[in-house]
Amino acid sequence: MTDLFTRLVVDPSREAVAEGAILLRGFALSFEDRVLPALRSVIEQAPFRHMVTPGGYTMSVAMTNCGAAGWVTDRSGYRYDRHDPETARPWPALPSSFLDLAIAAAKEAGYADFRPDVCLINRYEPGAKLSLHQDKDERDYAHPIVSVSLGLPATFQFGGPNRIDPIRKYALRHGDAVVWGGQSRLFYHGITELKDGDHEILGRMRINLTFRRAL
Ligand code: MD3
Ligand code: FE
């Protein structure tokens, strides 16, 4: 079996983004047929909503979750909650197609033991953005995060461990997966305002799935 370093060097669909982070262009495309119907089912059970930050701002990104818990924010703060605050019911289970995709991407990046328990689902409509932030609400930062981009392309901003670190930009397109582990796990990142467009499957939106081991 060819080692990870050799595959990174020879395969143009893989890009090293930072220490521990690898971009897998088009990795999710072969899972699309199973993932998109499962996504529709999750959204029916737990519709997208615009959450409010502790500072009182309504987020331009709409969110929902599936799995053992979900990431939520309200005036009292950020947390993982086992129940959907809108319905007081447990979040929908992680679909097997979601799990298969996340586990396969993590394995491809060298994280063979990754077993996510949460998927945060972000929906961007034209003009929506996610300001520079760190993901620090999970229990153990040793686990990577797997992200999957669907629909309209977006500009991803990637900095470093400090807010003032220089920022690089990457285009993330339909089907791209990124695995964020090692040092990169706590790096600042964000999404610039989504440009308008019309994706052939998802229309005027971008959807991002982030798979996490949160509990
Ligand atoms: C780097 N989502 O949900 S995905 C988020 O496209 C989030 O919706 C963005 O940032 C989105 O928290 C970016 C790429 C991503 C996700 C999590 C990371 C990059 C990351 C965690 C640590 C470092
Ligand atoms: Fe994030």
PDB file of C-alpha atoms and ligand atoms in Angstrom:
ATOM      1  CA  MET A   1       0.000   0.000   0.000  1.00  0.00           C
ATOM      2  CA  THR A   2       1.360   3.403  -0.983  1.00  0.00           C
ATOM      3  CA  ASP A   3       1.885   5.636   2.063  1.00  0.00           C
ATOM      4  CA  LEU A   4      -0.039   8.851   2.723  1.00  0.00           C
ATOM      5  CA  PHE A   5       2.858  11.108   1.808  1.00  0.00           C
ATOM      6  CA  THR A   6       3.376   9.475  -1.575  1.00  0.00           C
ATOM      7  CA  ARG A   7      -0.342   9.680  -2.378  1.00  0.00           C
ATOM      8  CA  LEU A   8      -0.324  13.361  -1.432  1.00  0.00           C
ATOM      9  CA  VAL A   9       2.589  14.015  -3.779  1.00  0.00           C
ATOM     10  CA  VAL A  10       1.256  12.077  -6.776  1.00  0.00           C
ATOM     11  CA  ASP A  11      -2.519  12.645  -6.622  1.00  0.00           C
ATOM     12  CA  PRO A  12      -3.573  16.128  -7.824  1.00  0.00           C
ATOM     13  CA  SER A  13      -7.026  15.785  -6.144  1.00  0.00           C
ATOM     14  CA  ARG A  14      -5.353  15.957  -2.699  1.00  0.00           C
ATOM     15  CA  GLU A  15      -3.993  19.167  -1.306  1.00  0.00           C
ATOM     16  CA  ALA A  16      -2.211  19.710   2.010  1.00  0.00           C
ATOM     17  CA  VAL A  17      -3.833  22.814   3.519  1.00  0.00           C
ATOM     18  CA  ALA A  18      -1.903  22.911   6.810  1.00  0.00           C
ATOM     19  CA  GLU A  19      -0.254  20.611   9.325  1.00  0.00           C
ATOM     20  CA  GLY A  20      -2.889  17.866   9.817  1.00  0.00           C
ATOM     21  CA  ALA A  21      -5.374  19.265   7.274  1.00  0.00           C
ATOM     22  CA  ILE A  22      -6.004  17.761   3.849  1.00  0.00           C
ATOM     23  CA  LEU A  23      -8.360  18.825   1.074  1.00  0.00           C
ATOM     24  CA  LEU A  24      -9.901  15.941  -0.904  1.00  0.00           C
ATOM     25  CA  ARG A  25     -11.324  17.476  -4.079  1.00  0.00           C
ATOM     26  CA  GLY A  26     -14.523  15.733  -5.221  1.00  0.00           C
ATOM     27  CA  PHE A  27     -14.301  13.050  -2.546  1.00  0.00           C
ATOM     28  CA  ALA A  28     -18.029  13.237  -1.686  1.00  0.00           C
ATOM     29  CA  LEU A  29     -19.244  12.908  -5.295  1.00  0.00           C
ATOM     30  CA  SER A  30     -19.460   9.109  -5.182  1.00  0.00           C
ATOM     31  CA  PHE A  31     -21.635   9.376  -2.014  1.00  0.00           C
ATOM     32  CA  GLU A  32     -24.029  11.986  -3.471  1.00  0.00           C
ATOM     33  CA  ASP A  33     -26.752   9.535  -4.503  1.00  0.00           C
ATOM     34  CA  ARG A  34     -27.129   8.345  -0.909  1.00  0.00           C
ATOM     35  CA  VAL A  35     -26.267  11.566   0.938  1.00  0.00           C
ATOM     36  CA  LEU A  36     -28.707  13.972  -0.766  1.00  0.00           C
ATOM     37  CA  PRO A  37     -31.895  11.944  -0.016  1.00  0.00           C
ATOM     38  CA  ALA A  38     -30.679  11.414   3.568  1.00  0.00           C
ATOM     39  CA  LEU A  39     -30.067  15.161   3.904  1.00  0.00           C
ATOM     40  CA  ARG A  40     -33.614  15.866   2.721  1.00  0.00           C
ATOM     41  CA  SER A  41     -34.995  13.500   5.367  1.00  0.00           C
ATOM     42  CA  VAL A  42     -32.949  15.114   8.175  1.00  0.00           C
ATOM     43  CA  ILE A  43     -34.132  18.592   7.154  1.00  0.00           C
ATOM     44  CA  GLU A  44     -37.774  17.444   7.188  1.00  0.00           C
ATOM     45  CA  GLN A  45     -37.382  16.251  10.788  1.00  0.00           C
ATOM     46  CA  ALA A  46     -35.235  19.174  11.999  1.00  0.00           C
ATOM     47  CA  PRO A  47     -35.737  22.210   9.714  1.00  0.00           C
ATOM     48  CA  PHE A  48     -33.041  24.856   9.179  1.00  0.00           C
ATOM     49  CA  ARG A  49     -33.243  27.811  11.540  1.00  0.00           C
ATOM     50  CA  HIS A  50     -31.306  31.066  12.028  1.00  0.00           C
ATOM     51  CA  MET A  51     -29.866  30.895  15.537  1.00  0.00           C
ATOM     52  CA  VAL A  52     -29.029  33.874  17.733  1.00  0.00           C
ATOM     53  CA  THR A  53     -25.524  34.463  19.100  1.00  0.00           C
ATOM     54  CA  PRO A  54     -24.876  35.224  22.783  1.00  0.00           C
ATOM     55  CA  GLY A  55     -24.325  38.838  21.674  1.00  0.00           C
ATOM     56  CA  GLY A  56     -27.845  39.002  20.228  1.00  0.00           C
ATOM     57  CA  TYR A  57     -27.073  38.769  16.498  1.00  0.00           C
ATOM     58  CA  THR A  58     -29.131  36.502  14.243  1.00  0.00           C
ATOM     59  CA  MET A  59     -26.771  34.374  12.143  1.00  0.00           C
ATOM     60  CA  SER A  60     -27.020  34.730   8.343  1.00  0.00           C
ATOM     61  CA  VAL A  61     -26.194  31.020   8.049  1.00  0.00           C
ATOM     62  CA  ALA A  62     -29.161  28.727   8.787  1.00  0.00           C
ATOM     63  CA  MET A  63     -28.337  25.562  10.734  1.00  0.00           C
ATOM     64  CA  THR A  64     -29.608  22.179  11.817  1.00  0.00           C
ATOM     65  CA  ASN A  65     -27.997  18.985  13.154  1.00  0.00           C
ATOM     66  CA  CYS A  66     -28.203  15.233  13.241  1.00  0.00           C
ATOM     67  CA  GLY A  67     -26.557  12.739  15.571  1.00  0.00           C
ATOM     68  CA  ALA A  68     -26.379  12.206  19.335  1.00  0.00           C
ATOM     69  CA  ALA A  69     -26.294  15.971  19.940  1.00  0.00           C
ATOM     70  CA  GLY A  70     -26.429  19.214  17.984  1.00  0.00           C
ATOM     71  CA  TRP A  71     -24.487  22.486  18.078  1.00  0.00           C
ATOM     72  CA  VAL A  72     -26.735  25.322  19.168  1.00  0.00           C
ATOM     73  CA  THR A  73     -26.406  28.966  20.132  1.00  0.00           C
ATOM     74  CA  ASP A  74     -28.815  31.292  21.892  1.00  0.00           C
ATOM     75  CA  ARG A  75     -28.581  34.281  24.251  1.00  0.00           C
ATOM     76  CA  SER A  76     -27.175  31.979  26.964  1.00  0.00           C
ATOM     77  CA  GLY A  77     -24.185  30.774  24.903  1.00  0.00           C
ATOM     78  CA  TYR A  78     -22.862  28.058  22.564  1.00  0.00           C
ATOM     79  CA  ARG A  79     -23.207  24.361  23.424  1.00  0.00           C
ATOM     80  CA  TYR A  80     -23.923  20.848  22.201  1.00  0.00           C
ATOM     81  CA  ASP A  81     -27.471  19.849  23.142  1.00  0.00           C
ATOM     82  CA  ARG A  82     -28.922  16.323  22.900  1.00  0.00           C
ATOM     83  CA  HIS A  83     -32.293  17.819  22.003  1.00  0.00           C
ATOM     84  CA  ASP A  84     -33.458  20.191  19.295  1.00  0.00           C
ATOM     85  CA  PRO A  85     -34.505  23.315  21.250  1.00  0.00           C
ATOM     86  CA  GLU A  86     -37.240  24.003  18.655  1.00  0.00           C
ATOM     87  CA  THR A  87     -39.060  20.706  19.311  1.00  0.00           C
ATOM     88  CA  ALA A  88     -37.491  19.392  22.565  1.00  0.00           C
ATOM     89  CA  ARG A  89     -36.993  16.081  20.718  1.00  0.00           C
ATOM     90  CA  PRO A  90     -33.683  14.295  20.086  1.00  0.00           C
ATOM     91  CA  TRP A  91     -31.980  15.312  16.824  1.00  0.00           C
ATOM     92  CA  PRO A  92     -32.470  12.899  13.864  1.00  0.00           C
ATOM     93  CA  ALA A  93     -29.974  10.021  13.882  1.00  0.00           C
ATOM     94  CA  LEU A  94     -26.816  10.220  11.746  1.00  0.00           C
ATOM     95  CA  PRO A  95     -27.778   8.561   8.422  1.00  0.00           C
ATOM     96  CA  SER A  96     -25.564   5.604   7.465  1.00  0.00           C
ATOM     97  CA  SER A  97     -24.556   7.411   4.252  1.00  0.00           C
ATOM     98  CA  PHE A  98     -23.287  10.391   6.300  1.00  0.00           C
ATOM     99  CA  LEU A  99     -21.287   8.088   8.570  1.00  0.00           C
ATOM    100  CA  ASP A 100     -19.825   6.151   5.643  1.00  0.00           C
ATOM    101  CA  LEU A 101     -18.731   9.379   3.912  1.00  0.00           C
ATOM    102  CA  ALA A 102     -17.173  10.929   7.028  1.00  0.00           C
ATOM    103  CA  ILE A 103     -15.354   7.762   8.071  1.00  0.00           C
ATOM    104  CA  ALA A 104     -14.017   7.171   4.540  1.00  0.00           C
ATOM    105  CA  ALA A 105     -12.736  10.766   4.212  1.00  0.00           C
ATOM    106  CA  ALA A 106     -11.043  10.666   7.620  1.00  0.00           C
ATOM    107  CA  LYS A 107      -9.418   7.330   6.796  1.00  0.00           C
ATOM    108  CA  GLU A 108      -8.173   8.729   3.484  1.00  0.00           C
ATOM    109  CA  ALA A 109      -6.472  11.538   5.438  1.00  0.00           C
ATOM    110  CA  GLY A 110      -4.843   9.170   7.911  1.00  0.00           C
ATOM    111  CA  TYR A 111      -7.437   9.311  10.731  1.00  0.00           C
ATOM    112  CA  ALA A 112      -8.591   5.687  10.588  1.00  0.00           C
ATOM    113  CA  ASP A 113     -10.231   5.701  14.043  1.00  0.00           C
ATOM    114  CA  PHE A 114     -12.521   8.720  13.556  1.00  0.00           C
ATOM    115  CA  ARG A 115     -16.150   7.985  14.553  1.00  0.00           C
ATOM    116  CA  PRO A 116     -18.279  11.167  14.484  1.00  0.00           C
ATOM    117  CA  ASP A 117     -21.262  11.489  16.821  1.00  0.00           C
ATOM    118  CA  VAL A 118     -22.575  14.823  15.482  1.00  0.00           C
ATOM    119  CA  CYS A 119     -23.138  16.430  12.077  1.00  0.00           C
ATOM    120  CA  LEU A 120     -23.729  20.196  12.018  1.00  0.00           C
ATOM    121  CA  ILE A 121     -25.450  21.234   8.783  1.00  0.00           C
ATOM    122  CA  ASN A 122     -24.977  24.827   7.584  1.00  0.00           C
ATOM    123  CA  ARG A 123     -27.064  26.425   4.824  1.00  0.00           C
ATOM    124  CA  TYR A 124     -25.754  29.526   3.034  1.00  0.00           C
ATOM    125  CA  GLU A 125     -27.984  31.579   0.781  1.00  0.00           C
ATOM    126  CA  PRO A 126     -26.479  34.397  -1.317  1.00  0.00           C
ATOM    127  CA  GLY A 127     -24.988  37.022   1.041  1.00  0.00           C
ATOM    128  CA  ALA A 128     -24.667  34.653   4.022  1.00  0.00           C
ATOM    129  CA  LYS A 129     -21.264  34.412   5.687  1.00  0.00           C
ATOM    130  CA  LEU A 130     -19.544  32.887   8.687  1.00  0.00           C
ATOM    131  CA  SER A 131     -17.074  35.226  10.403  1.00  0.00           C
ATOM    132  CA  LEU A 132     -13.621  34.063  11.428  1.00  0.00           C
ATOM    133  CA  HIS A 133     -13.866  31.718  14.447  1.00  0.00           C
ATOM    134  CA  GLN A 134     -12.416  28.654  16.155  1.00  0.00           C
ATOM    135  CA  ASP A 135     -14.370  25.444  16.844  1.00  0.00           C
ATOM    136  CA  LYS A 136     -13.859  24.939  20.577  1.00  0.00           C
ATOM    137  CA  ASP A 137     -17.132  23.506  21.884  1.00  0.00           C
ATOM    138  CA  GLU A 138     -16.136  19.845  21.398  1.00  0.00           C
ATOM    139  CA  ARG A 139     -14.832  17.835  24.326  1.00  0.00           C
ATOM    140  CA  ASP A 140     -11.567  16.481  22.847  1.00  0.00           C
ATOM    141  CA  TYR A 141      -9.609  18.413  20.170  1.00  0.00           C
ATOM    142  CA  ALA A 142      -7.567  15.286  19.364  1.00  0.00           C
ATOM    143  CA  HIS A 143     -10.423  14.214  17.064  1.00  0.00           C
ATOM    144  CA  PRO A 144     -10.418  15.753  13.589  1.00  0.00           C
ATOM    145  CA  ILE A 145     -13.402  17.499  11.948  1.00  0.00           C
ATOM    146  CA  VAL A 146     -14.512  16.407   8.475  1.00  0.00           C
ATOM    147  CA  SER A 147     -16.244  19.017   6.305  1.00  0.00           C
ATOM    148  CA  VAL A 148     -18.191  18.382   3.095  1.00  0.00           C
ATOM    149  CA  SER A 149     -19.259  21.136   0.690  1.00  0.00           C
ATOM    150  CA  LEU A 150     -22.416  20.828  -1.447  1.00  0.00           C
ATOM    151  CA  GLY A 151     -24.069  23.219  -3.900  1.00  0.00           C
ATOM    152  CA  LEU A 152     -22.727  26.685  -4.769  1.00  0.00           C
ATOM    153  CA  PRO A 153     -18.967  27.289  -4.414  1.00  0.00           C
ATOM    154  CA  ALA A 154     -17.671  29.373  -1.507  1.00  0.00           C
ATOM    155  CA  THR A 155     -14.497  31.144  -0.473  1.00  0.00           C
ATOM    156  CA  PHE A 156     -13.069  29.556   2.650  1.00  0.00           C
ATOM    157  CA  GLN A 157     -10.704  31.650   4.785  1.00  0.00           C
ATOM    158  CA  PHE A 158      -8.059  29.829   6.734  1.00  0.00           C
ATOM    159  CA  GLY A 159      -5.778  31.497   9.252  1.00  0.00           C
ATOM    160  CA  GLY A 160      -3.718  30.150  12.133  1.00  0.00           C
ATOM    161  CA  PRO A 161      -3.920  29.620  15.895  1.00  0.00           C
ATOM    162  CA  ASN A 162      -4.214  33.371  16.570  1.00  0.00           C
ATOM    163  CA  ARG A 163      -6.866  35.695  15.163  1.00  0.00           C
ATOM    164  CA  ILE A 164      -4.225  38.040  13.747  1.00  0.00           C
ATOM    165  CA  ASP A 165      -2.396  35.301  11.772  1.00  0.00           C
ATOM    166  CA  PRO A 166      -2.309  35.781   7.975  1.00  0.00           C
ATOM    167  CA  ILE A 167      -5.268  34.300   6.058  1.00  0.00           C
ATOM    168  CA  ARG A 168      -5.213  32.137   2.965  1.00  0.00           C
ATOM    169  CA  LYS A 169      -8.273  31.630   0.776  1.00  0.00           C
ATOM    170  CA  TYR A 170      -9.495  28.411  -0.819  1.00  0.00           C
ATOM    171  CA  ALA A 171     -12.414  27.816  -3.155  1.00  0.00           C
ATOM    172  CA  LEU A 172     -14.595  24.992  -1.830  1.00  0.00           C
ATOM    173  CA  ARG A 173     -16.850  23.404  -4.437  1.00  0.00           C
ATOM    174  CA  HIS A 174     -19.631  20.832  -4.631  1.00  0.00           C
ATOM    175  CA  GLY A 175     -18.277  17.460  -3.514  1.00  0.00           C
ATOM    176  CA  ASP A 176     -15.090  18.677  -1.839  1.00  0.00           C
ATOM    177  CA  ALA A 177     -14.206  17.162   1.536  1.00  0.00           C
ATOM    178  CA  VAL A 178     -11.642  18.547   3.988  1.00  0.00           C
ATOM    179  CA  VAL A 179     -10.259  16.766   7.032  1.00  0.00           C
ATOM    180  CA  TRP A 180      -9.048  19.102   9.804  1.00  0.00           C
ATOM    181  CA  GLY A 181      -6.832  17.420  12.379  1.00  0.00           C
ATOM    182  CA  GLY A 182      -3.545  17.921  14.150  1.00  0.00           C
ATOM    183  CA  GLN A 183      -2.438  21.532  14.566  1.00  0.00           C
ATOM    184  CA  SER A 184      -5.090  22.827  12.144  1.00  0.00           C
ATOM    185  CA  ARG A 185      -7.945  21.650  14.384  1.00  0.00           C
ATOM    186  CA  LEU A 186      -7.913  24.908  16.369  1.00  0.00           C
ATOM    187  CA  PHE A 187      -7.027  27.305  13.549  1.00  0.00           C
ATOM    188  CA  TYR A 188      -9.243  30.298  12.800  1.00  0.00           C
ATOM    189  CA  HIS A 189     -11.484  29.911   9.747  1.00  0.00           C
ATOM    190  CA  GLY A 190     -14.572  31.363   8.075  1.00  0.00           C
ATOM    191  CA  ILE A 191     -16.611  31.694   4.888  1.00  0.00           C
ATOM    192  CA  THR A 192     -16.912  34.972   2.950  1.00  0.00           C
ATOM    193  CA  GLU A 193     -20.299  36.245   1.747  1.00  0.00           C
ATOM    194  CA  LEU A 194     -21.766  33.657  -0.630  1.00  0.00           C
ATOM    195  CA  LYS A 195     -21.967  34.867  -4.221  1.00  0.00           C
ATOM    196  CA  ASP A 196     -25.262  34.373  -6.010  1.00  0.00           C
ATOM    197  CA  GLY A 197     -25.494  31.528  -8.501  1.00  0.00           C
ATOM    198  CA  ASP A 198     -27.615  28.537  -9.466  1.00  0.00           C
ATOM    199  CA  HIS A 199     -26.288  25.074  -8.678  1.00  0.00           C
ATOM    200  CA  GLU A 200     -27.699  22.336 -10.921  1.00  0.00           C
ATOM    201  CA  ILE A 201     -28.818  20.182  -7.971  1.00  0.00           C
ATOM    202  CA  LEU A 202     -29.186  22.495  -4.955  1.00  0.00           C
ATOM    203  CA  GLY A 203     -30.154  25.764  -6.659  1.00  0.00           C
ATOM    204  CA  ARG A 204     -29.277  29.072  -4.968  1.00  0.00           C
ATOM    205  CA  MET A 205     -27.552  27.710  -1.890  1.00  0.00           C
ATOM    206  CA  ARG A 206     -24.505  26.085  -0.402  1.00  0.00           C
ATOM    207  CA  ILE A 207     -24.750  23.370   2.220  1.00  0.00           C
ATOM    208  CA  ASN A 208     -21.841  22.386   4.438  1.00  0.00           C
ATOM    209  CA  LEU A 209     -21.757  19.268   6.566  1.00  0.00           C
ATOM    210  CA  THR A 210     -19.261  19.178   9.440  1.00  0.00           C
ATOM    211  CA  PHE A 211     -18.752  15.845  11.163  1.00  0.00           C
ATOM    212  CA  ARG A 212     -17.490  16.037  14.708  1.00  0.00           C
ATOM    213  CA  ARG A 213     -16.769  13.906  17.720  1.00  0.00           C
ATOM    214  CA  ALA A 214     -18.371  16.323  20.156  1.00  0.00           C
ATOM    215  CA  LEU A 215     -19.335  14.340  23.269  1.00  0.00           C
TER     216      LEU A 215
HETATM  217  C1  MD3 B   1     -10.922  24.251  10.343  1.00  0.00           C
HETATM  218  N1  MD3 B   1     -18.168  25.760   8.785  1.00  0.00           N
HETATM  219  O1  MD3 B   1     -19.417  24.832  10.952  1.00  0.00           O
HETATM  220  S1  MD3 B   1     -16.205  24.166   6.823  1.00  0.00           S
HETATM  221  C2  MD3 B   1     -18.334  25.416  11.131  1.00  0.00           C
HETATM  222  O2  MD3 B   1     -18.304  25.993   5.339  1.00  0.00           O
HETATM  223  C3  MD3 B   1     -17.623  25.977   9.970  1.00  0.00           C
HETATM  224  O3  MD3 B   1     -19.863  26.029   6.807  1.00  0.00           O
HETATM  225  C4  MD3 B   1     -17.665  26.348   7.569  1.00  0.00           C
HETATM  226  O4  MD3 B   1     -16.636  26.613  10.128  1.00  0.00           O
HETATM  227  C5  MD3 B   1     -18.677  26.089   6.488  1.00  0.00           C
HETATM  228  O5  MD3 B   1     -17.803  25.543  12.239  1.00  0.00           O
HETATM  229  C6  MD3 B   1     -16.333  25.881   7.203  1.00  0.00           C
HETATM  230  C7  MD3 B   1     -14.486  23.969   7.066  1.00  0.00           C
HETATM  231  C8  MD3 B   1     -14.044  23.825   8.496  1.00  0.00           C
HETATM  232  C9  MD3 B   1     -14.871  23.332   9.470  1.00  0.00           C
HETATM  233  C10 MD3 B   1     -14.400  23.155  10.749  1.00  0.00           C
HETATM  234  C11 MD3 B   1     -13.067  23.472  11.059  1.00  0.00           C
HETATM  235  C12 MD3 B   1     -12.753  24.142   8.781  1.00  0.00           C
HETATM  236  C13 MD3 B   1     -12.244  23.963  10.054  1.00  0.00           C
HETATM  237  C14 MD3 B   1     -12.530  23.272  12.331  1.00  0.00           C
HETATM  238  C15 MD3 B   1     -11.219  23.555  12.583  1.00  0.00           C
HETATM  239  C16 MD3 B   1     -10.411  24.060  11.600  1.00  0.00           C
HETATM  240 FE    FE B   2     -15.951  26.301  12.195  1.00  0.00          FE
END
